[in-house]
Amino acid sequence: MLKHKIITMTRFYKKLTFIILLVFVVLSCKNDDDQEIQESMAENRKALGSSAEDLLSADTYKSMTIELVFSPAYKPTTQTLDLFRDFINARVNKPDGITFIETNISDQNGPFSISQIRTIENEQRTRYTVGDDIAVYVYFASGNANSDTSTSVTIGTAYQNTSIVIYEKTLQEVTNNVQDVLTRLEATTLHHEFGHLFGLVNIQDDDIHPGGKHEDLDHQKHCIIDDCLMYFESQTLKRDQLSKNIERLKGFQNIPSFDPGFCIHDLQVKGGI
């Protein structure tokens, strides 16, 4: 009888020890996972332009994932998304490829401050930089920017190293949702803001064409060439010049592109194509 009790107690302690070890392992794995997630998030919460070389070159990151976030009523046009894929593939050096992910969310209540845009990103973003894959987040907002005034509207902002907001509601309003015009303005805005992620123009004070040769000193962080994608009017629209700016876009045979003498040169120095 005593021997049976000893055997039973021994088995009990072995099981208890196993359970404790199992719990310890599970908690350790969870802590490791949490730490990895936090580290990934930190990689995507840096200053604008600080990841330009990481985005453009294959030195650190061999692939890229771009997450496009929108609600159904504010999804960009199919043509805009096609143009965007072509734009990215033409500029970044990612031998393992570029993946585009679409994430549907519910409408968020605007107008938005950049602080609110950051909060939406924290709640809705699902892709972060992991391993040798760098992740980018683009939100097509269901509201306007709260910085809009009676004279001007903001149509897009790049606000972190891998984060962009496109004010889709504003784009639809100023183009009266005319698809051809909307596509031109959407694509131009999206490409322009991605140019800021690439470090254009002189975002990190590292331009290779200093002294006002490239940067428009009257409209800092933008290109001095008026038909370049990075010209300042591609980001903010004056309400009394909306028709003029839209007609200007219509005048281009294609969506505005980077000036080869300045902007393309800068991107290639940082490892882009």
PDB file of C-alpha atoms in Angstrom:
ATOM      1  CA  MET A   1       0.000   0.000   0.000  1.00  0.00           C
ATOM      2  CA  LEU A   2       2.794   2.410   0.958  1.00  0.00           C
ATOM      3  CA  LYS A   3       4.710   1.479  -2.182  1.00  0.00           C
ATOM      4  CA  HIS A   4       1.598   2.213  -4.294  1.00  0.00           C
ATOM      5  CA  LYS A   5       1.228   5.659  -2.673  1.00  0.00           C
ATOM      6  CA  ILE A   6       4.900   6.466  -3.330  1.00  0.00           C
ATOM      7  CA  ILE A   7       4.544   5.481  -6.995  1.00  0.00           C
ATOM      8  CA  THR A   8       1.343   7.532  -7.314  1.00  0.00           C
ATOM      9  CA  MET A   9       2.963  10.583  -5.695  1.00  0.00           C
ATOM     10  CA  THR A  10       6.013  10.218  -7.940  1.00  0.00           C
ATOM     11  CA  ARG A  11       3.785  10.187 -11.033  1.00  0.00           C
ATOM     12  CA  PHE A  12       1.898  13.225  -9.695  1.00  0.00           C
ATOM     13  CA  TYR A  13       5.099  15.236  -9.206  1.00  0.00           C
ATOM     14  CA  LYS A  14       6.356  14.240 -12.655  1.00  0.00           C
ATOM     15  CA  LYS A  15       3.080  15.436 -14.212  1.00  0.00           C
ATOM     16  CA  LEU A  16       3.185  18.647 -12.169  1.00  0.00           C
ATOM     17  CA  THR A  17       6.772  19.282 -13.209  1.00  0.00           C
ATOM     18  CA  PHE A  18       5.845  18.669 -16.857  1.00  0.00           C
ATOM     19  CA  ILE A  19       2.895  21.097 -16.650  1.00  0.00           C
ATOM     20  CA  ILE A  20       5.070  23.796 -15.059  1.00  0.00           C
ATOM     21  CA  LEU A  21       7.713  23.364 -17.732  1.00  0.00           C
ATOM     22  CA  LEU A  22       5.056  23.464 -20.465  1.00  0.00           C
ATOM     23  CA  VAL A  23       3.562  26.689 -19.093  1.00  0.00           C
ATOM     24  CA  PHE A  24       7.054  28.175 -18.859  1.00  0.00           C
ATOM     25  CA  VAL A  25       7.809  27.270 -22.482  1.00  0.00           C
ATOM     26  CA  VAL A  26       4.482  28.683 -23.702  1.00  0.00           C
ATOM     27  CA  LEU A  27       5.008  31.935 -21.796  1.00  0.00           C
ATOM     28  CA  SER A  28       8.567  32.186 -23.073  1.00  0.00           C
ATOM     29  CA  CYS A  29       7.394  31.698 -26.663  1.00  0.00           C
ATOM     30  CA  LYS A  30       4.665  34.308 -26.176  1.00  0.00           C
ATOM     31  CA  ASN A  31       7.166  36.786 -24.739  1.00  0.00           C
ATOM     32  CA  ASP A  32       9.517  36.127 -27.664  1.00  0.00           C
ATOM     33  CA  ASP A  33       6.648  36.634 -30.125  1.00  0.00           C
ATOM     34  CA  ASP A  34       5.567  39.853 -28.392  1.00  0.00           C
ATOM     35  CA  GLN A  35       9.129  41.149 -28.474  1.00  0.00           C
ATOM     36  CA  GLU A  36       9.463  40.323 -32.172  1.00  0.00           C
ATOM     37  CA  ILE A  37       6.180  42.125 -32.930  1.00  0.00           C
ATOM     38  CA  GLN A  38       7.291  45.197 -30.979  1.00  0.00           C
ATOM     39  CA  GLU A  39      10.637  45.230 -32.775  1.00  0.00           C
ATOM     40  CA  SER A  40       8.869  44.939 -36.153  1.00  0.00           C
ATOM     41  CA  MET A  41       6.562  47.830 -35.268  1.00  0.00           C
ATOM     42  CA  ALA A  42       9.542  49.935 -34.201  1.00  0.00           C
ATOM     43  CA  GLU A  43      11.114  49.431 -37.632  1.00  0.00           C
ATOM     44  CA  ASN A  44       8.017  51.030 -39.162  1.00  0.00           C
ATOM     45  CA  ARG A  45       7.777  53.981 -36.795  1.00  0.00           C
ATOM     46  CA  LYS A  46      10.834  55.975 -37.766  1.00  0.00           C
ATOM     47  CA  ALA A  47      11.255  59.444 -39.215  1.00  0.00           C
ATOM     48  CA  LEU A  48      10.126  60.178 -42.759  1.00  0.00           C
ATOM     49  CA  GLY A  49      12.877  59.482 -45.278  1.00  0.00           C
ATOM     50  CA  SER A  50      15.026  57.483 -42.866  1.00  0.00           C
ATOM     51  CA  SER A  51      14.304  54.209 -44.689  1.00  0.00           C
ATOM     52  CA  ALA A  52      14.842  55.513 -48.235  1.00  0.00           C
ATOM     53  CA  GLU A  53      17.799  53.244 -48.964  1.00  0.00           C
ATOM     54  CA  ASP A  54      16.037  50.269 -47.340  1.00  0.00           C
ATOM     55  CA  LEU A  55      13.048  50.810 -49.632  1.00  0.00           C
ATOM     56  CA  LEU A  56      15.053  51.366 -52.788  1.00  0.00           C
ATOM     57  CA  SER A  57      17.981  48.947 -52.556  1.00  0.00           C
ATOM     58  CA  ALA A  58      18.436  45.224 -51.958  1.00  0.00           C
ATOM     59  CA  ASP A  59      21.255  45.681 -49.445  1.00  0.00           C
ATOM     60  CA  THR A  60      19.145  44.934 -46.352  1.00  0.00           C
ATOM     61  CA  TYR A  61      15.692  43.992 -47.651  1.00  0.00           C
ATOM     62  CA  LYS A  62      15.288  41.676 -50.643  1.00  0.00           C
ATOM     63  CA  SER A  63      11.501  41.999 -50.895  1.00  0.00           C
ATOM     64  CA  MET A  64       8.728  44.460 -50.137  1.00  0.00           C
ATOM     65  CA  THR A  65       5.116  44.166 -48.975  1.00  0.00           C
ATOM     66  CA  ILE A  66       2.779  47.102 -49.561  1.00  0.00           C
ATOM     67  CA  GLU A  67      -0.490  47.057 -47.630  1.00  0.00           C
ATOM     68  CA  LEU A  68      -3.284  49.160 -49.158  1.00  0.00           C
ATOM     69  CA  VAL A  69      -6.002  49.925 -46.607  1.00  0.00           C
ATOM     70  CA  PHE A  70      -9.427  51.341 -47.477  1.00  0.00           C
ATOM     71  CA  SER A  71     -13.146  51.008 -46.913  1.00  0.00           C
ATOM     72  CA  PRO A  72     -15.297  49.866 -49.875  1.00  0.00           C
ATOM     73  CA  ALA A  73     -16.551  53.357 -50.772  1.00  0.00           C
ATOM     74  CA  TYR A  74     -13.036  54.781 -50.814  1.00  0.00           C
ATOM     75  CA  LYS A  75     -11.103  52.162 -52.732  1.00  0.00           C
ATOM     76  CA  PRO A  76      -8.880  53.728 -55.413  1.00  0.00           C
ATOM     77  CA  THR A  77      -9.650  52.971 -59.031  1.00  0.00           C
ATOM     78  CA  THR A  78      -8.338  49.795 -60.626  1.00  0.00           C
ATOM     79  CA  GLN A  79      -6.312  51.921 -63.054  1.00  0.00           C
ATOM     80  CA  THR A  80      -4.660  53.755 -60.134  1.00  0.00           C
ATOM     81  CA  LEU A  81      -3.597  50.473 -58.553  1.00  0.00           C
ATOM     82  CA  ASP A  82      -2.235  49.187 -61.870  1.00  0.00           C
ATOM     83  CA  LEU A  83      -0.249  52.387 -62.384  1.00  0.00           C
ATOM     84  CA  PHE A  84       1.054  52.176 -58.818  1.00  0.00           C
ATOM     85  CA  ARG A  85       2.342  48.630 -59.311  1.00  0.00           C
ATOM     86  CA  ASP A  86       4.163  49.713 -62.452  1.00  0.00           C
ATOM     87  CA  PHE A  87       5.590  52.750 -60.656  1.00  0.00           C
ATOM     88  CA  ILE A  88       6.993  50.708 -57.752  1.00  0.00           C
ATOM     89  CA  ASN A  89       8.394  47.940 -59.939  1.00  0.00           C
ATOM     90  CA  ALA A  90      10.188  50.514 -62.072  1.00  0.00           C
ATOM     91  CA  ARG A  91      11.949  52.160 -59.137  1.00  0.00           C
ATOM     92  CA  VAL A  92      12.815  49.664 -56.366  1.00  0.00           C
ATOM     93  CA  ASN A  93      15.459  46.953 -56.405  1.00  0.00           C
ATOM     94  CA  LYS A  94      13.818  43.936 -54.749  1.00  0.00           C
ATOM     95  CA  PRO A  95      15.052  40.650 -56.279  1.00  0.00           C
ATOM     96  CA  ASP A  96      12.617  38.536 -54.220  1.00  0.00           C
ATOM     97  CA  GLY A  97       9.638  40.539 -55.432  1.00  0.00           C
ATOM     98  CA  ILE A  98       6.985  43.031 -54.333  1.00  0.00           C
ATOM     99  CA  THR A  99       3.681  41.918 -52.815  1.00  0.00           C
ATOM    100  CA  PHE A 100       0.567  44.123 -52.769  1.00  0.00           C
ATOM    101  CA  ILE A 101      -1.994  43.368 -50.040  1.00  0.00           C
ATOM    102  CA  GLU A 102      -5.481  44.922 -49.898  1.00  0.00           C
ATOM    103  CA  THR A 103      -7.093  45.317 -46.464  1.00  0.00           C
ATOM    104  CA  ASN A 104     -10.748  46.317 -46.186  1.00  0.00           C
ATOM    105  CA  ILE A 105     -11.863  48.234 -43.114  1.00  0.00           C
ATOM    106  CA  SER A 106     -14.983  50.143 -42.085  1.00  0.00           C
ATOM    107  CA  ASP A 107     -15.319  53.888 -42.663  1.00  0.00           C
ATOM    108  CA  GLN A 108     -13.517  55.971 -40.061  1.00  0.00           C
ATOM    109  CA  ASN A 109     -14.941  59.293 -38.899  1.00  0.00           C
ATOM    110  CA  GLY A 110     -13.084  62.334 -40.216  1.00  0.00           C
ATOM    111  CA  PRO A 111     -11.787  64.942 -40.600  1.00  0.00           C
ATOM    112  CA  PHE A 112      -8.452  63.598 -39.405  1.00  0.00           C
ATOM    113  CA  SER A 113      -5.412  64.997 -37.678  1.00  0.00           C
ATOM    114  CA  ILE A 114      -2.122  63.194 -38.282  1.00  0.00           C
ATOM    115  CA  SER A 115      -2.371  61.935 -34.698  1.00  0.00           C
ATOM    116  CA  GLN A 116      -5.704  60.300 -35.551  1.00  0.00           C
ATOM    117  CA  ILE A 117      -4.226  58.868 -38.747  1.00  0.00           C
ATOM    118  CA  ARG A 118      -1.452  57.291 -36.667  1.00  0.00           C
ATOM    119  CA  THR A 119      -4.048  55.793 -34.315  1.00  0.00           C
ATOM    120  CA  ILE A 120      -5.930  54.259 -37.254  1.00  0.00           C
ATOM    121  CA  GLU A 121      -2.656  52.784 -38.505  1.00  0.00           C
ATOM    122  CA  ASN A 122      -1.901  51.290 -35.087  1.00  0.00           C
ATOM    123  CA  GLU A 123      -5.345  49.672 -35.047  1.00  0.00           C
ATOM    124  CA  GLN A 124      -5.630  48.557 -38.678  1.00  0.00           C
ATOM    125  CA  ARG A 125      -2.127  47.866 -39.999  1.00  0.00           C
ATOM    126  CA  THR A 126      -1.421  44.149 -40.335  1.00  0.00           C
ATOM    127  CA  ARG A 127       1.957  44.053 -42.130  1.00  0.00           C
ATOM    128  CA  TYR A 128       5.250  45.072 -40.561  1.00  0.00           C
ATOM    129  CA  THR A 129       8.883  44.747 -41.575  1.00  0.00           C
ATOM    130  CA  VAL A 130      10.120  41.238 -40.759  1.00  0.00           C
ATOM    131  CA  GLY A 131      13.358  39.514 -41.752  1.00  0.00           C
ATOM    132  CA  ASP A 132      14.459  40.705 -45.178  1.00  0.00           C
ATOM    133  CA  ASP A 133      10.971  41.951 -46.179  1.00  0.00           C
ATOM    134  CA  ILE A 134      10.232  45.649 -45.700  1.00  0.00           C
ATOM    135  CA  ALA A 135       6.570  46.617 -45.278  1.00  0.00           C
ATOM    136  CA  VAL A 136       4.781  49.815 -46.300  1.00  0.00           C
ATOM    137  CA  TYR A 137       1.310  50.995 -45.227  1.00  0.00           C
ATOM    138  CA  VAL A 138      -0.957  53.181 -47.379  1.00  0.00           C
ATOM    139  CA  TYR A 139      -4.331  54.317 -46.028  1.00  0.00           C
ATOM    140  CA  PHE A 140      -6.978  55.763 -48.360  1.00  0.00           C
ATOM    141  CA  ALA A 141      -8.890  57.872 -45.857  1.00  0.00           C
ATOM    142  CA  SER A 142     -12.671  58.069 -45.690  1.00  0.00           C
ATOM    143  CA  GLY A 143     -12.435  61.672 -44.468  1.00  0.00           C
ATOM    144  CA  ASN A 144     -10.646  64.937 -45.146  1.00  0.00           C
ATOM    145  CA  ALA A 145      -7.578  66.355 -43.429  1.00  0.00           C
ATOM    146  CA  ASN A 146      -8.470  68.596 -40.510  1.00  0.00           C
ATOM    147  CA  SER A 147      -5.865  71.064 -41.808  1.00  0.00           C
ATOM    148  CA  ASP A 148      -8.070  71.861 -44.828  1.00  0.00           C
ATOM    149  CA  THR A 149      -9.143  75.479 -45.024  1.00  0.00           C
ATOM    150  CA  SER A 150     -11.473  77.606 -47.090  1.00  0.00           C
ATOM    151  CA  THR A 151      -8.596  78.191 -49.528  1.00  0.00           C
ATOM    152  CA  SER A 152      -6.658  74.894 -49.693  1.00  0.00           C
ATOM    153  CA  VAL A 153      -6.982  71.135 -49.239  1.00  0.00           C
ATOM    154  CA  THR A 154      -4.419  68.446 -48.480  1.00  0.00           C
ATOM    155  CA  ILE A 155      -4.701  65.370 -50.681  1.00  0.00           C
ATOM    156  CA  GLY A 156      -1.904  63.219 -49.249  1.00  0.00           C
ATOM    157  CA  THR A 157       0.780  63.027 -46.589  1.00  0.00           C
ATOM    158  CA  ALA A 158       3.753  60.758 -45.974  1.00  0.00           C
ATOM    159  CA  TYR A 159       4.172  60.910 -42.210  1.00  0.00           C
ATOM    160  CA  GLN A 160       6.541  58.099 -41.170  1.00  0.00           C
ATOM    161  CA  ASN A 161       9.296  56.069 -42.818  1.00  0.00           C
ATOM    162  CA  THR A 162       6.810  53.538 -44.249  1.00  0.00           C
ATOM    163  CA  SER A 163       3.441  55.251 -43.774  1.00  0.00           C
ATOM    164  CA  ILE A 164       1.255  57.255 -46.152  1.00  0.00           C
ATOM    165  CA  VAL A 165      -2.272  58.630 -46.001  1.00  0.00           C
ATOM    166  CA  ILE A 166      -4.155  59.536 -49.177  1.00  0.00           C
ATOM    167  CA  TYR A 167      -7.246  61.645 -48.503  1.00  0.00           C
ATOM    168  CA  GLU A 168      -9.479  59.692 -50.855  1.00  0.00           C
ATOM    169  CA  LYS A 169     -12.667  61.469 -49.793  1.00  0.00           C
ATOM    170  CA  THR A 170     -11.095  64.782 -50.765  1.00  0.00           C
ATOM    171  CA  LEU A 171      -9.910  63.393 -54.108  1.00  0.00           C
ATOM    172  CA  GLN A 172     -13.397  62.157 -54.927  1.00  0.00           C
ATOM    173  CA  GLU A 173     -14.889  65.527 -53.987  1.00  0.00           C
ATOM    174  CA  VAL A 174     -12.513  67.746 -55.986  1.00  0.00           C
ATOM    175  CA  THR A 175     -12.790  65.557 -59.103  1.00  0.00           C
ATOM    176  CA  ASN A 176     -16.565  65.081 -58.766  1.00  0.00           C
ATOM    177  CA  ASN A 177     -15.724  61.367 -58.915  1.00  0.00           C
ATOM    178  CA  VAL A 178     -15.085  61.550 -62.667  1.00  0.00           C
ATOM    179  CA  GLN A 179     -13.085  58.336 -63.082  1.00  0.00           C
ATOM    180  CA  ASP A 180     -10.454  59.457 -65.586  1.00  0.00           C
ATOM    181  CA  VAL A 181      -9.687  62.636 -63.655  1.00  0.00           C
ATOM    182  CA  LEU A 182      -9.844  60.812 -60.317  1.00  0.00           C
ATOM    183  CA  THR A 183      -7.349  58.197 -61.527  1.00  0.00           C
ATOM    184  CA  ARG A 184      -4.884  60.860 -62.651  1.00  0.00           C
ATOM    185  CA  LEU A 185      -5.075  62.719 -59.344  1.00  0.00           C
ATOM    186  CA  GLU A 186      -5.034  59.532 -57.228  1.00  0.00           C
ATOM    187  CA  ALA A 187      -2.020  58.102 -59.023  1.00  0.00           C
ATOM    188  CA  THR A 188      -0.111  61.392 -58.988  1.00  0.00           C
ATOM    189  CA  THR A 189      -0.754  61.861 -55.271  1.00  0.00           C
ATOM    190  CA  LEU A 190       0.158  58.277 -54.391  1.00  0.00           C
ATOM    191  CA  HIS A 191       3.379  58.343 -56.434  1.00  0.00           C
ATOM    192  CA  HIS A 192       4.296  61.762 -55.022  1.00  0.00           C
ATOM    193  CA  GLU A 193       3.907  60.642 -51.410  1.00  0.00           C
ATOM    194  CA  PHE A 194       5.927  57.501 -52.089  1.00  0.00           C
ATOM    195  CA  GLY A 195       8.608  59.827 -53.437  1.00  0.00           C
ATOM    196  CA  HIS A 196       8.769  61.351 -49.959  1.00  0.00           C
ATOM    197  CA  LEU A 197       9.287  57.861 -48.487  1.00  0.00           C
ATOM    198  CA  PHE A 198      12.179  57.571 -50.948  1.00  0.00           C
ATOM    199  CA  GLY A 199      13.663  60.678 -49.318  1.00  0.00           C
ATOM    200  CA  LEU A 200      12.657  63.210 -51.973  1.00  0.00           C
ATOM    201  CA  VAL A 201      13.334  66.029 -51.915  1.00  0.00           C
ATOM    202  CA  ASN A 202      16.115  66.475 -49.358  1.00  0.00           C
ATOM    203  CA  ILE A 203      13.896  65.030 -46.601  1.00  0.00           C
ATOM    204  CA  GLN A 204      16.920  63.976 -44.542  1.00  0.00           C
ATOM    205  CA  ASP A 205      19.063  66.936 -45.648  1.00  0.00           C
ATOM    206  CA  ASP A 206      21.150  64.576 -47.771  1.00  0.00           C
ATOM    207  CA  ASP A 207      20.383  65.777 -51.283  1.00  0.00           C
ATOM    208  CA  ILE A 208      23.272  65.259 -53.697  1.00  0.00           C
ATOM    209  CA  HIS A 209      22.335  68.494 -55.502  1.00  0.00           C
ATOM    210  CA  PRO A 210      22.653  71.072 -52.685  1.00  0.00           C
ATOM    211  CA  GLY A 211      22.259  74.827 -52.748  1.00  0.00           C
ATOM    212  CA  GLY A 212      18.775  75.057 -54.217  1.00  0.00           C
ATOM    213  CA  LYS A 213      19.691  73.306 -57.472  1.00  0.00           C
ATOM    214  CA  HIS A 214      17.137  70.555 -56.823  1.00  0.00           C
ATOM    215  CA  GLU A 215      15.013  71.538 -53.820  1.00  0.00           C
ATOM    216  CA  ASP A 216      12.515  74.351 -54.268  1.00  0.00           C
ATOM    217  CA  LEU A 217      13.541  76.615 -51.386  1.00  0.00           C
ATOM    218  CA  ASP A 218      10.181  78.405 -51.519  1.00  0.00           C
ATOM    219  CA  HIS A 219       8.375  75.071 -51.105  1.00  0.00           C
ATOM    220  CA  GLN A 220      10.833  72.954 -49.138  1.00  0.00           C
ATOM    221  CA  LYS A 221      11.096  69.176 -49.639  1.00  0.00           C
ATOM    222  CA  HIS A 222       9.797  69.536 -53.194  1.00  0.00           C
ATOM    223  CA  CYS A 223      11.432  69.665 -56.616  1.00  0.00           C
ATOM    224  CA  ILE A 224      12.176  72.904 -58.424  1.00  0.00           C
ATOM    225  CA  ILE A 225      11.211  71.390 -61.807  1.00  0.00           C
ATOM    226  CA  ASP A 226       7.559  72.235 -62.446  1.00  0.00           C
ATOM    227  CA  ASP A 227       6.720  69.156 -64.520  1.00  0.00           C
ATOM    228  CA  CYS A 228       8.353  66.750 -62.034  1.00  0.00           C
ATOM    229  CA  LEU A 229       6.265  64.393 -59.911  1.00  0.00           C
ATOM    230  CA  MET A 230       7.798  65.986 -56.793  1.00  0.00           C
ATOM    231  CA  TYR A 231       6.670  69.524 -57.649  1.00  0.00           C
ATOM    232  CA  PHE A 232       4.871  71.047 -54.649  1.00  0.00           C
ATOM    233  CA  GLU A 233       1.440  71.354 -56.284  1.00  0.00           C
ATOM    234  CA  SER A 234       1.134  67.559 -56.309  1.00  0.00           C
ATOM    235  CA  GLN A 235       0.474  67.550 -52.542  1.00  0.00           C
ATOM    236  CA  THR A 236      -1.703  70.546 -51.689  1.00  0.00           C
ATOM    237  CA  LEU A 237      -4.396  72.093 -53.878  1.00  0.00           C
ATOM    238  CA  LYS A 238      -5.619  75.676 -53.721  1.00  0.00           C
ATOM    239  CA  ARG A 239      -9.393  75.692 -53.935  1.00  0.00           C
ATOM    240  CA  ASP A 240      -9.437  78.624 -56.370  1.00  0.00           C
ATOM    241  CA  GLN A 241      -6.961  76.797 -58.622  1.00  0.00           C
ATOM    242  CA  LEU A 242      -8.554  73.345 -58.621  1.00  0.00           C
ATOM    243  CA  SER A 243      -9.698  73.570 -62.232  1.00  0.00           C
ATOM    244  CA  LYS A 244      -6.295  74.875 -63.323  1.00  0.00           C
ATOM    245  CA  ASN A 245      -4.408  72.078 -61.552  1.00  0.00           C
ATOM    246  CA  ILE A 246      -6.720  69.372 -62.855  1.00  0.00           C
ATOM    247  CA  GLU A 247      -6.349  70.734 -66.391  1.00  0.00           C
ATOM    248  CA  ARG A 248      -2.583  70.746 -65.847  1.00  0.00           C
ATOM    249  CA  LEU A 249      -2.720  67.035 -65.013  1.00  0.00           C
ATOM    250  CA  LYS A 250      -4.874  66.353 -68.058  1.00  0.00           C
ATOM    251  CA  GLY A 251      -2.203  68.059 -70.136  1.00  0.00           C
ATOM    252  CA  PHE A 252       0.325  65.369 -69.330  1.00  0.00           C
ATOM    253  CA  GLN A 253       0.275  62.443 -71.713  1.00  0.00           C
ATOM    254  CA  ASN A 254       1.065  60.216 -68.735  1.00  0.00           C
ATOM    255  CA  ILE A 255       1.096  60.589 -64.963  1.00  0.00           C
ATOM    256  CA  PRO A 256       3.920  63.003 -63.985  1.00  0.00           C
ATOM    257  CA  SER A 257       7.226  61.214 -63.377  1.00  0.00           C
ATOM    258  CA  PHE A 258      10.452  61.918 -61.516  1.00  0.00           C
ATOM    259  CA  ASP A 259      12.796  64.378 -63.190  1.00  0.00           C
ATOM    260  CA  PRO A 260      15.705  62.275 -64.531  1.00  0.00           C
ATOM    261  CA  GLY A 261      18.395  64.871 -63.912  1.00  0.00           C
ATOM    262  CA  PHE A 262      17.635  65.348 -60.220  1.00  0.00           C
ATOM    263  CA  CYS A 263      15.113  62.973 -58.609  1.00  0.00           C
ATOM    264  CA  ILE A 264      16.008  59.804 -60.535  1.00  0.00           C
ATOM    265  CA  HIS A 265      19.681  60.514 -59.924  1.00  0.00           C
ATOM    266  CA  ASP A 266      19.027  60.781 -56.172  1.00  0.00           C
ATOM    267  CA  LEU A 267      17.097  57.475 -56.118  1.00  0.00           C
ATOM    268  CA  GLN A 268      19.778  55.616 -58.050  1.00  0.00           C
ATOM    269  CA  VAL A 269      22.492  56.822 -55.665  1.00  0.00           C
ATOM    270  CA  LYS A 270      20.435  55.247 -52.846  1.00  0.00           C
ATOM    271  CA  GLY A 271      20.200  51.900 -54.644  1.00  0.00           C
ATOM    272  CA  GLY A 272      17.066  52.336 -56.713  1.00  0.00           C
ATOM    273  CA  ILE A 273      16.602  51.491 -60.355  1.00  0.00           C
TER     274      ILE A 273
END
